[in-house]
XYZ file of C-alpha atoms in Angstrom:
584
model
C 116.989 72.584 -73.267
C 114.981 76.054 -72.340
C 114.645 77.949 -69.446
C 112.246 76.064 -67.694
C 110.739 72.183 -69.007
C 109.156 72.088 -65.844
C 107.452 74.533 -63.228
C 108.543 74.065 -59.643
C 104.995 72.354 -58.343
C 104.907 70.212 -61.297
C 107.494 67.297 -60.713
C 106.985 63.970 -58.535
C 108.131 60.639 -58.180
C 107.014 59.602 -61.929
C 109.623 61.999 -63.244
C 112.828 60.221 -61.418
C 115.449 60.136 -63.827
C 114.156 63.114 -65.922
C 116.454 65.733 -66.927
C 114.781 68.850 -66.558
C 115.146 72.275 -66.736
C 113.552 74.897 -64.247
C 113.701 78.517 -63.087
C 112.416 80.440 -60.200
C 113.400 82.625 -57.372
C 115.120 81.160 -54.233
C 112.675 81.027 -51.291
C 115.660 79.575 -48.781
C 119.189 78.232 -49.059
C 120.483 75.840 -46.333
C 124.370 74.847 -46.341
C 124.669 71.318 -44.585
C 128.608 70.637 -45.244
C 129.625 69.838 -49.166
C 125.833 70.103 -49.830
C 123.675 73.263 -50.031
C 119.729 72.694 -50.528
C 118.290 75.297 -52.485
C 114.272 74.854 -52.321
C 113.122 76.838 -55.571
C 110.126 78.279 -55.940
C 107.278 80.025 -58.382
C 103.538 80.412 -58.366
C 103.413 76.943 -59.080
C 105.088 75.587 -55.953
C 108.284 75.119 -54.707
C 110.973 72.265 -55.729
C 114.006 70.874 -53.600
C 117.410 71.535 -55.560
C 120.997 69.881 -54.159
C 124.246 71.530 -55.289
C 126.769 68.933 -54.496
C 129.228 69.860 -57.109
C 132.385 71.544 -56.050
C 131.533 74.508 -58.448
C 127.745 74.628 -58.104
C 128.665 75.207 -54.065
C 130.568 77.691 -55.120
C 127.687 79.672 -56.920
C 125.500 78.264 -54.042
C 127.305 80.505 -51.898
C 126.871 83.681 -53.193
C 123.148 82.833 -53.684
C 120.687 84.921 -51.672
C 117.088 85.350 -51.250
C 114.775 85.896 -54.203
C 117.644 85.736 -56.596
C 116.314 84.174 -59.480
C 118.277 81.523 -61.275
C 117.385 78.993 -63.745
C 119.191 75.490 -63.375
C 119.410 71.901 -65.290
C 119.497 68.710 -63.192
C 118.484 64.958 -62.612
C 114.779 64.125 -60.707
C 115.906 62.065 -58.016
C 113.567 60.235 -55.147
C 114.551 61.331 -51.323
C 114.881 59.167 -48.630
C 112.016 57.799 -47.051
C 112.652 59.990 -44.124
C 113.198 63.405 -45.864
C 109.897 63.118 -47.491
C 107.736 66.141 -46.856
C 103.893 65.692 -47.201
C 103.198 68.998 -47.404
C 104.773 69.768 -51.026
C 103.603 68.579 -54.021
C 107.161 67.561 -55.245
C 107.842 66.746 -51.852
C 108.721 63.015 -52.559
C 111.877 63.747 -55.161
C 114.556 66.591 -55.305
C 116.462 67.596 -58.378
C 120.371 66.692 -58.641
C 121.843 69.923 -60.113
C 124.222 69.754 -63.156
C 124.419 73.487 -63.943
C 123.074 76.888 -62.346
C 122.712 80.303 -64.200
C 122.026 83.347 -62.021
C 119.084 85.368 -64.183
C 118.931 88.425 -61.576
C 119.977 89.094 -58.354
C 117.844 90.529 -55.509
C 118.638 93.378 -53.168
C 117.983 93.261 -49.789
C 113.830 92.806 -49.651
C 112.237 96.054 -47.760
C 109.715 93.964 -46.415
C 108.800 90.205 -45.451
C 107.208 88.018 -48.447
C 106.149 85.081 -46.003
C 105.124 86.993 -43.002
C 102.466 90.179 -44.121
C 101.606 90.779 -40.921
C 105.975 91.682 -39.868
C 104.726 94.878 -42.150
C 102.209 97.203 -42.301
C 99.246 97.890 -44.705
C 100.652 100.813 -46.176
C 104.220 99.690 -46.348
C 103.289 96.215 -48.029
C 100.853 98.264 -50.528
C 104.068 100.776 -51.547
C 106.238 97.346 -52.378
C 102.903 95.491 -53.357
C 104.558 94.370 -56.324
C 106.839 92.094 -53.837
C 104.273 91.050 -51.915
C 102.281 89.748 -54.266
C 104.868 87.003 -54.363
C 102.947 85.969 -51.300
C 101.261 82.871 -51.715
C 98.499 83.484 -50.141
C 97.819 86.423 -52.178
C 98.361 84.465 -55.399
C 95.733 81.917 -54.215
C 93.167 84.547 -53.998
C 94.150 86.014 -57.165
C 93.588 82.635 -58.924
C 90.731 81.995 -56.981
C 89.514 85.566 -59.029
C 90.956 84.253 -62.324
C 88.493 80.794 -61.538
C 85.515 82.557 -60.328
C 85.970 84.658 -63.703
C 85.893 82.028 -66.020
C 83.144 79.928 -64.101
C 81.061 83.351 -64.571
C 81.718 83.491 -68.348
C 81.204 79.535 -69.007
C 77.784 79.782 -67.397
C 76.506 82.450 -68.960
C 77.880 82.036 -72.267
C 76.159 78.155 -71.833
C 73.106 79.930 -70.875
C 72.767 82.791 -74.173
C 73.894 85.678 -72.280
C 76.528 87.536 -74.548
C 79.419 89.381 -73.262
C 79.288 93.038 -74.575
C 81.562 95.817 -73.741
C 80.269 99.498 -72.928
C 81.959 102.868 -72.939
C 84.375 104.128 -70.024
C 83.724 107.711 -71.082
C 79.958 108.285 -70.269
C 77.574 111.029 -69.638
C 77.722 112.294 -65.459
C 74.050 111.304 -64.594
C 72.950 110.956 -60.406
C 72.853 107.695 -59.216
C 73.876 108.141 -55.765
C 77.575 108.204 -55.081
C 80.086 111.135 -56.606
C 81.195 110.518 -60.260
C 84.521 110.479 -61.161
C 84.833 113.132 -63.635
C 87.042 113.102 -66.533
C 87.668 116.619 -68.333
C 87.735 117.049 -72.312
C 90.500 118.792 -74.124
C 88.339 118.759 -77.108
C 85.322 119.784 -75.735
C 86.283 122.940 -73.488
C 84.596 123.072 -70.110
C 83.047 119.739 -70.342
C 83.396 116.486 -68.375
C 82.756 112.750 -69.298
C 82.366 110.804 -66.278
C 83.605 107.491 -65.283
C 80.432 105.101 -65.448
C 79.131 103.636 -61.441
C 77.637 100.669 -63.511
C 76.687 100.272 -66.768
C 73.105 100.576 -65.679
C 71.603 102.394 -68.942
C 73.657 100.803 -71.358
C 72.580 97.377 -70.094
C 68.615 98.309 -70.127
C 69.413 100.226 -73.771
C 70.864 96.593 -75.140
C 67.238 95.016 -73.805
C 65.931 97.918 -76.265
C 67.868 97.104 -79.147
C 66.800 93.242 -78.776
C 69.992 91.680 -77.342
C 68.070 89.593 -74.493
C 71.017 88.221 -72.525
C 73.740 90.283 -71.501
C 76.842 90.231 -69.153
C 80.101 91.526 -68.692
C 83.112 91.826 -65.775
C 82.981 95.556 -65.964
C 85.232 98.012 -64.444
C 83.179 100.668 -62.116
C 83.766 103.775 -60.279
C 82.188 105.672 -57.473
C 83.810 108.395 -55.369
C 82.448 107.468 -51.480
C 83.328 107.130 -48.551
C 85.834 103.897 -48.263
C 86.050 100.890 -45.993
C 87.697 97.294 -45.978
C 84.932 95.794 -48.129
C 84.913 98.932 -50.632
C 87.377 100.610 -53.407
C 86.890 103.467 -55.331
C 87.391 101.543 -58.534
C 86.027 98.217 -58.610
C 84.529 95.248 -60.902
C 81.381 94.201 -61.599
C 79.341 91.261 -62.758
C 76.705 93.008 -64.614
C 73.824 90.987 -65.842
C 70.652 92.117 -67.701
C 67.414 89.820 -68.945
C 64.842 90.350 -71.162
C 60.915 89.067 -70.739
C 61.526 88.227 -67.100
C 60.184 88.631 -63.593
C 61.134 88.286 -60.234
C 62.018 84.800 -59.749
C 63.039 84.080 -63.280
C 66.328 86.054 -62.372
C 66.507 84.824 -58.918
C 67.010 81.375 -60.157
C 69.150 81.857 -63.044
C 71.339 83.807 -60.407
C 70.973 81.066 -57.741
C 72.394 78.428 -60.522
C 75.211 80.547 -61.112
C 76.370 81.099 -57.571
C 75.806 77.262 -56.922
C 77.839 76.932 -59.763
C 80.671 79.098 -58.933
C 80.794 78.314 -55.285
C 81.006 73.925 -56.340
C 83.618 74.282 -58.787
C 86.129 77.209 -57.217
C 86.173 75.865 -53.523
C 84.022 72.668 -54.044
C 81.325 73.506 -51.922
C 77.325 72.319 -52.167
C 75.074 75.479 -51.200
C 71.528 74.847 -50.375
C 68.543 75.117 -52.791
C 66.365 77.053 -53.062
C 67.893 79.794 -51.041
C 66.473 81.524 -48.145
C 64.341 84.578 -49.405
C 63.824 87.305 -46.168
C 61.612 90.353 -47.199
C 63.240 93.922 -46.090
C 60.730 94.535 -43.241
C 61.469 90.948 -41.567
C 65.562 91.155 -41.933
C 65.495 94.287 -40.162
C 62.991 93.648 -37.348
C 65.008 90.072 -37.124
C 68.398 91.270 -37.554
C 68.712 94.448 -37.358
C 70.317 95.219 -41.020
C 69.347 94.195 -44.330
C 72.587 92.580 -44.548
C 72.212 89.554 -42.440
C 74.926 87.175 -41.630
C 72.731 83.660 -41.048
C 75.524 81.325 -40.052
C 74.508 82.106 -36.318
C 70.932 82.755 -34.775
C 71.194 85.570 -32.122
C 67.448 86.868 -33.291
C 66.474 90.224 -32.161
C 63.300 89.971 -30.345
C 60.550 92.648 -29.115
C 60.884 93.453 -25.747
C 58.654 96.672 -25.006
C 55.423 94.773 -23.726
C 57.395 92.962 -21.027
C 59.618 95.720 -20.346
C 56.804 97.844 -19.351
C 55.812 95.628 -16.552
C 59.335 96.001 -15.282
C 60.332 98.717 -12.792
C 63.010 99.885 -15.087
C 61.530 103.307 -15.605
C 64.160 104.368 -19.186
C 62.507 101.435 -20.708
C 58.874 102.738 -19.981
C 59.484 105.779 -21.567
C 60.996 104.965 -25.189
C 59.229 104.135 -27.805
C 60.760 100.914 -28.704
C 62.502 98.233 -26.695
C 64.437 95.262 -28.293
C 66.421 92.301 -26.975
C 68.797 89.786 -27.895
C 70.313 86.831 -26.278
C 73.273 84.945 -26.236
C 74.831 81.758 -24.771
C 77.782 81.649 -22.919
C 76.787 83.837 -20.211
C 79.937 83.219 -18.161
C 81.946 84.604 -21.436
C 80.798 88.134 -20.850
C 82.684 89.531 -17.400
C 81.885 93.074 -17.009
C 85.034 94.097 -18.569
C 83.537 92.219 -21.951
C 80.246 94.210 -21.141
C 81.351 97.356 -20.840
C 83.167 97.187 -23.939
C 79.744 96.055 -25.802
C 78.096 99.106 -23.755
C 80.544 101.867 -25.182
C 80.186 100.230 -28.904
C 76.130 100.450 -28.487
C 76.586 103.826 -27.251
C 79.464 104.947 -30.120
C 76.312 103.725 -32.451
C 73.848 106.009 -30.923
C 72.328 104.093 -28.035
C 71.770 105.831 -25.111
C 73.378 102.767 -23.166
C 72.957 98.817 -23.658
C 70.716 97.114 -20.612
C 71.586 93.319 -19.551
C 71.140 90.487 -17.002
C 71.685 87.457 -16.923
C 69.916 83.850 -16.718
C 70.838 81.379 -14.138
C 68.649 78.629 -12.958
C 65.574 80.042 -13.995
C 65.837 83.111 -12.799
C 67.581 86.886 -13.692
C 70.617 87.960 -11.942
C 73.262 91.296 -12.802
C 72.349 94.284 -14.706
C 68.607 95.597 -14.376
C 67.778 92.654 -12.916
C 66.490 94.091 -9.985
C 63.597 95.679 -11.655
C 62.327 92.548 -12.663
C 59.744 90.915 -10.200
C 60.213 86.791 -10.090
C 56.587 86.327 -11.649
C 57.795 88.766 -14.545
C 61.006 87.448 -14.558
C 59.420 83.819 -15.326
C 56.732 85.238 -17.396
C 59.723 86.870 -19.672
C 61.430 83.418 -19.923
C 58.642 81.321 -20.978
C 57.626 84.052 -23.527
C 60.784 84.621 -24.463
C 62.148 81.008 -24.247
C 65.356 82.378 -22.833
C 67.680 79.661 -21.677
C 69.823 79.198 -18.479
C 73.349 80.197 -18.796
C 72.472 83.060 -21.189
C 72.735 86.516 -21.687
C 70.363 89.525 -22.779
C 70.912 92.620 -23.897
C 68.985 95.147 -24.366
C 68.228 98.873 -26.054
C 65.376 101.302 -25.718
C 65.487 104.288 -27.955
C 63.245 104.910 -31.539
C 62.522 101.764 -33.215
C 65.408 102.834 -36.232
C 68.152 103.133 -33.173
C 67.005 99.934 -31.131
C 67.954 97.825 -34.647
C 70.426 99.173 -36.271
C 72.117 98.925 -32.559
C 71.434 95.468 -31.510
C 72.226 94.517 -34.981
C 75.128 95.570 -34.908
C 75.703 94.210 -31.098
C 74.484 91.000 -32.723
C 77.543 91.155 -35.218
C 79.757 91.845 -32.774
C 78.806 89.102 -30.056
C 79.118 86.891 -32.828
C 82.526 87.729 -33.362
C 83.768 87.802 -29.528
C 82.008 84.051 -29.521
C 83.459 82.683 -32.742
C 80.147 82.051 -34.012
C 81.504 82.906 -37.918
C 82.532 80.159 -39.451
C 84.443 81.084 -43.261
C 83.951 77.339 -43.896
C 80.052 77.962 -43.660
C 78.154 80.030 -46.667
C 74.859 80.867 -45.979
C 73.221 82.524 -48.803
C 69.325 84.757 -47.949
C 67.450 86.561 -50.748
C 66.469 89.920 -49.476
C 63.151 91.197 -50.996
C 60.342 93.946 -51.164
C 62.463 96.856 -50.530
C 61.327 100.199 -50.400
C 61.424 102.018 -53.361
C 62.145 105.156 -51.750
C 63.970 106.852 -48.748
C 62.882 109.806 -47.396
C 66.208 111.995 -46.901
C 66.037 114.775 -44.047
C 68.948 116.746 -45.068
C 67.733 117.871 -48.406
C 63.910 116.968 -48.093
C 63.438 114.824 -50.830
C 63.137 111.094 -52.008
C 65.735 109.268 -52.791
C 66.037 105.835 -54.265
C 66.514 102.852 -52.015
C 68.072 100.949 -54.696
C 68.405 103.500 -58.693
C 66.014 105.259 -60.222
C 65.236 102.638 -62.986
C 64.067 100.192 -60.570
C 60.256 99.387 -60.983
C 57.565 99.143 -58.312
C 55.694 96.449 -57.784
C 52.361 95.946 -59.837
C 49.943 96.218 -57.019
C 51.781 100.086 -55.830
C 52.018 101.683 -59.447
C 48.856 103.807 -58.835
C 50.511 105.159 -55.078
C 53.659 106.278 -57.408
C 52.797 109.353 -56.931
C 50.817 110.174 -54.371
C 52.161 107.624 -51.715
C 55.455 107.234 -52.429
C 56.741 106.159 -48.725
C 54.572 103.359 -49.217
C 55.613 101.888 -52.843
C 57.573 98.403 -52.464
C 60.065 97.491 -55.105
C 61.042 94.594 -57.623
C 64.472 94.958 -55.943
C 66.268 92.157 -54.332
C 69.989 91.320 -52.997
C 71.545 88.058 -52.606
C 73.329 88.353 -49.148
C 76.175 85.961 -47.867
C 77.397 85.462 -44.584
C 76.219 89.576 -44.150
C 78.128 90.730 -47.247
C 75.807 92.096 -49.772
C 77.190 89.846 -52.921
C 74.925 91.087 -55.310
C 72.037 93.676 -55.949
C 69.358 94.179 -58.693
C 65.490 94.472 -59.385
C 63.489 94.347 -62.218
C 63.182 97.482 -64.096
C 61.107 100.291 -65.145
C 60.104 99.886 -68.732
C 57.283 102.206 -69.389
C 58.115 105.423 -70.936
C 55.567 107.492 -68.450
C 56.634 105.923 -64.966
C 60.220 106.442 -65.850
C 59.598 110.612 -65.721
C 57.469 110.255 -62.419
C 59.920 108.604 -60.818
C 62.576 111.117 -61.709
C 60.367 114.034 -60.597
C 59.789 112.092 -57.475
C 63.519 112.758 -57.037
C 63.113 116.599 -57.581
C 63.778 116.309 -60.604
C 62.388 119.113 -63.429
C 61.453 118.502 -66.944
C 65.001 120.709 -67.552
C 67.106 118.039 -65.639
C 65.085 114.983 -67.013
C 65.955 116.054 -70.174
C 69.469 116.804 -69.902
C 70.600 113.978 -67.746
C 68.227 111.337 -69.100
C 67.079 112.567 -72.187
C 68.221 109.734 -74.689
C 66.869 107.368 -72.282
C 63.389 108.779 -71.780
C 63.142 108.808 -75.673
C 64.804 105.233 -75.772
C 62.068 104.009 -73.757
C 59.337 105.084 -76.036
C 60.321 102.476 -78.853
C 58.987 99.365 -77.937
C 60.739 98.041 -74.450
C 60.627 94.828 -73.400
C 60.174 93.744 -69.517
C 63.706 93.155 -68.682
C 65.545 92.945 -65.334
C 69.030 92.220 -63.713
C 71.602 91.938 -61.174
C 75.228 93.113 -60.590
C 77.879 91.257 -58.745
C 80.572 92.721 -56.734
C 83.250 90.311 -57.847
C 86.058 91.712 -55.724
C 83.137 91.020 -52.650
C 82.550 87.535 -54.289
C 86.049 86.768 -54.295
C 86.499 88.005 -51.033
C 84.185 85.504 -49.789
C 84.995 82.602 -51.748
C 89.118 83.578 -50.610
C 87.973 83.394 -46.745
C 89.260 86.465 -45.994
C 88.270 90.000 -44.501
C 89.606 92.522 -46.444
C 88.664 93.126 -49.953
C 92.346 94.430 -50.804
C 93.735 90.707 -50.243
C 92.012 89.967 -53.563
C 92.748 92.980 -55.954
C 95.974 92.971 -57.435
C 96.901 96.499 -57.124
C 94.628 98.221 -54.806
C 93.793 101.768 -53.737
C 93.822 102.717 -49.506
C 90.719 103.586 -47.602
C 91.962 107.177 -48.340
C 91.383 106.292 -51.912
C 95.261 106.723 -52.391
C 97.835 104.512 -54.707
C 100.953 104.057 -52.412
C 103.254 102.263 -55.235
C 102.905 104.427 -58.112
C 101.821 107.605 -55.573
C 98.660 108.258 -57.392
C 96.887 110.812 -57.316
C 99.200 113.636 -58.058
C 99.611 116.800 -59.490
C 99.744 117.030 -63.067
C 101.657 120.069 -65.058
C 100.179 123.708 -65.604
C 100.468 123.142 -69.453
C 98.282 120.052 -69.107
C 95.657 121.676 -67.024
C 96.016 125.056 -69.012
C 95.021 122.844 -72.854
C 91.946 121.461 -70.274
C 91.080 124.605 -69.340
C 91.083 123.881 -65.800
C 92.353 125.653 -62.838
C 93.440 123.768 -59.307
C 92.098 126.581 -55.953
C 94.198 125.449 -53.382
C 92.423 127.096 -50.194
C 91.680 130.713 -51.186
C 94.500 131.592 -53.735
C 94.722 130.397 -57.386
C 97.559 128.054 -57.984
């Protein structure tokens, strides 16, 4: 007999009488008398053992935690009353004949079952242990599922899965490149690729039509719990589309991935929001749906008021929120410091009881306006507003954010709940203040839309993209547009970006020329699979589903990456390391 017949979540009352053979590492050992329960477990599941064997308890003795040991035995039913529901093999047990002790375990430097006896960095030094969690293997097979639900569509659907290089050309897309230094070519750098972006629109060129791949990517930004420095796309590109074509091939494929990994039916068609209405509802292009919590325009009304800060800024919105009694002043205050840690000059409230305004700037509210404001407003009793006056960019971005937050303090986000919004007509530029130049909402290969090709150049605040996201419960899942594909518009757009005909040619040169050779209308998206996961897991931290993940600092605790590398190795680069103002 092998190691292993069986794996420990495998085995149930049909197998009773089986001799089998398994192997795993011991999750608990309990001594009751002349019998020791050993409860065996491996990604599988766990399964009940029973030494009862005068020399078996005398290896069951010296047996400790996460010692793995491989044993042979009999499938035997338990009682009626030891049954436990909550196992898989928790109707039988396994009658041990003979135990073999593969490897013992030292003392564990942190707890497998409990992450949160630990902290983040500690767990992430040892994350080789605690990926024996199971709650961390879930979410890694969820990733494994969502994988091959992504290839079996697409692969059903033409697309074809093509690799493209790691070592690329350092070209500006908007985040820092990781740079990679040549030995053979002195002085010069490949860089890591952000996205495969003009590979992808290159195989439209050569005629490939339908592409994909679950891509590695890099960018060097700032980090935070839903980012990584390295991370894994699902890059898609189509030929002869438009707008809605991918939309819908996209929405089947998220339908798709979201019935078969966690067996849930999302809506169709989905939600499409343009830009200008997600902010001016929401306050972020990002918006979370699962909860209403609309921001509304308040300046009109305010302005009859006596509250003299309102009067004077330029814009004045307001949301509202049940559950008055919720917010004490203690809960308020704390909302007030976030608004004002996000810019606002201070967050405005009162209350609605019976019909009327009570608390906060109340006072400067006369009854007529105060009804006027609740009919117009259809505020109901027993809520809250809150409200910001500041430039029409603050007053959002703040009360969106407030939104978020309220949302969370009420418990209005359910993880069981996925609702998906299209987010549409984007910009196609950003004015940026700092360096006095446009910069591209989404990359410079995205195309305008038809009607706002002749205002390229002279208007370009006013161009509107082909872009468009596909948002989830306010996590950008996905982001794409259709794209440029006319040799000509291609080199505007890139001088709109300050670039020169110098740069043009030396960062996009084989692309420009590429161009020139008969292009097809193509288009595409990318996934952020860790994101997807992330989602699809029901958890908050993108880390919880990436196997061996960096910090926010961008650090690798286990293996203590980065570090510093020899002199001789930097020396055959050609490279020398400044530390402050001396050479090292």
């Amino acid at each position: 007999m092998g190691i292993r017949t069986h794996n420990c979540g495998e085995l149930s009352k049909s197998d009773v009488k089986k001799s089998v053979s398994l192997a795993g590492w011991i999750n608990s050992v309990r001594t009751h008398g002349q019998i020791i329960f050993v409860d065996l477990r491996d990604r599988y599941g766990k399964t009940q053992l029973v030494l009862n064997d005068e020399s078996l308890l005398k290896i069951g003795k010296t047996l400790s935690m996460e010692d793995v040991i491989s044993i042979e035995g009999i499938v035997s039913p338990r009682d009626n009353n030891l049954i436990n529901p909550d196992l898989s093999t928790g109707h039988i047990e396994v009658i041990v004949s003979s135990i073999k002790v593969l490897s013992n375990a030292k003392p564990l430097p942190l707890s497998i079952h409990d992450r949160e006896a630990s902290t983040e960095e500690h767990r992430l030094k040892y994350r080789y242990l605690e990926l024996r969690n199971n709650d961390l293997q879930k979410n890694l097979i969820i990733r494994h599922q969502t994988s091959q639900i992504v290839r079996e569509f697409l692969s059903n659907n033409n697309f074809l899965e093509i690799e493209t290089p790691v070592l690329m050309k350092s070209t500006p897309e908007g985040a820092r490149d990781y740079l990679v230094p040549s030995r053979v070519h002195n002085g010069q750098f490949y860089a890591l690729p952000q996205s495969p972006q003009m590979y992808k629109q290159l195989f439209m060129i050569a005629g490939l039509d339908r592409y994909f791949q679950i891509v590695k990517c890099f960018r060097d930004e700032d980090l935070r719990s839903d980012r990584q420095p390295e991370f894994t796309q699902i890059d898609i590109e189509m030929s002869f589309v438009d707008e809605d074509d991918v939309r819908n091939t996209i929405e089947k494929l998220i339908r798709e991935v979201f019935s078969k990994v966690i067996n849930v039916s999302m809506k169709k068609p989905f939600p499409i929001l343009s830009y200008y209405d997600a902010i001016e509802r929401y306050g972020t292009d990002k918006p979370d749906l699962r909860f209403g919590l609309e921001i509304l325009d308040f300046k009109d009304l305010a302005d009859k008021s006596g509250f003299n800060a309102f009067k004077n800024a330029e814009d004045v919105r307001l949301i509202s929120a049940p559950n008055a009694d919720f917010f004490s002043r203690k809960v308020i205050d704390e909302l007030d410091s976030y608004a004002q840690s996000h810019g606002a000059k201070g967050l405005a409230w009162f209350k609605v009881k019976e019909g009327s305004f009570e608390g906060g700037i109340s006072k400067f509210f006369s009854d007529d306006l105060q009804k006027e404001i609740i009919n117009q407003l259809n505020l109901k009793d027993d809520t809250i507003s809150f409200m910001v006056g500041d430039k029409k960019s603050n007053t959002l971005n703040v009360l969106g954010r407030i939104r978020n937050l309220i949302a969370e303090k009420l418990e209005l986000k359910d993880n069981s709940i996925f609702e998906p919004v299209w987010i549409v007509d984007f910009p196609l530029f950003s004015w940026n203040e700092d360096s006095k130049r446009f910069d591209s909402v989404n990359h410079p290969f995205t195309a305008p839309k038809d009607k706002d090709i002749d205002k390229v150049l002279n208007n370009p605040e006013e161009v509107i993209s082909k872009g468009y996201d596909i948002v989830i419960n306010g996590y950008e899942v996905a982001g794409g547009s259709i794209r440029i594909y006319d040799n000509e518009l291609q080199r505007n757009i890139f001088k709109i970006l300050d670039l020169n005909d110098d740069e043009i040619k030396e960062k996009f040169g084989f692309f420009i020329d590429a161009l020139k050779y008969g292009t097809p209308p193509h288009g595409g998206i990318a996934f952020g699979l860790d994101r997807l996961v992330m989602l699809l897991s029901g958890v908050n931290n993108i880390r919880d589903v990436i196997a061996f993940p960096k910090t926010t600092s961008a650090s690798a605790l286990m293996e203590e990456a980065p570090s510093h590398v020899s002199k001789d190795q930097l020396d055959e680069l050609g490279i020398k390391v400044l530390d402050s103002e001396k050479d090292v």
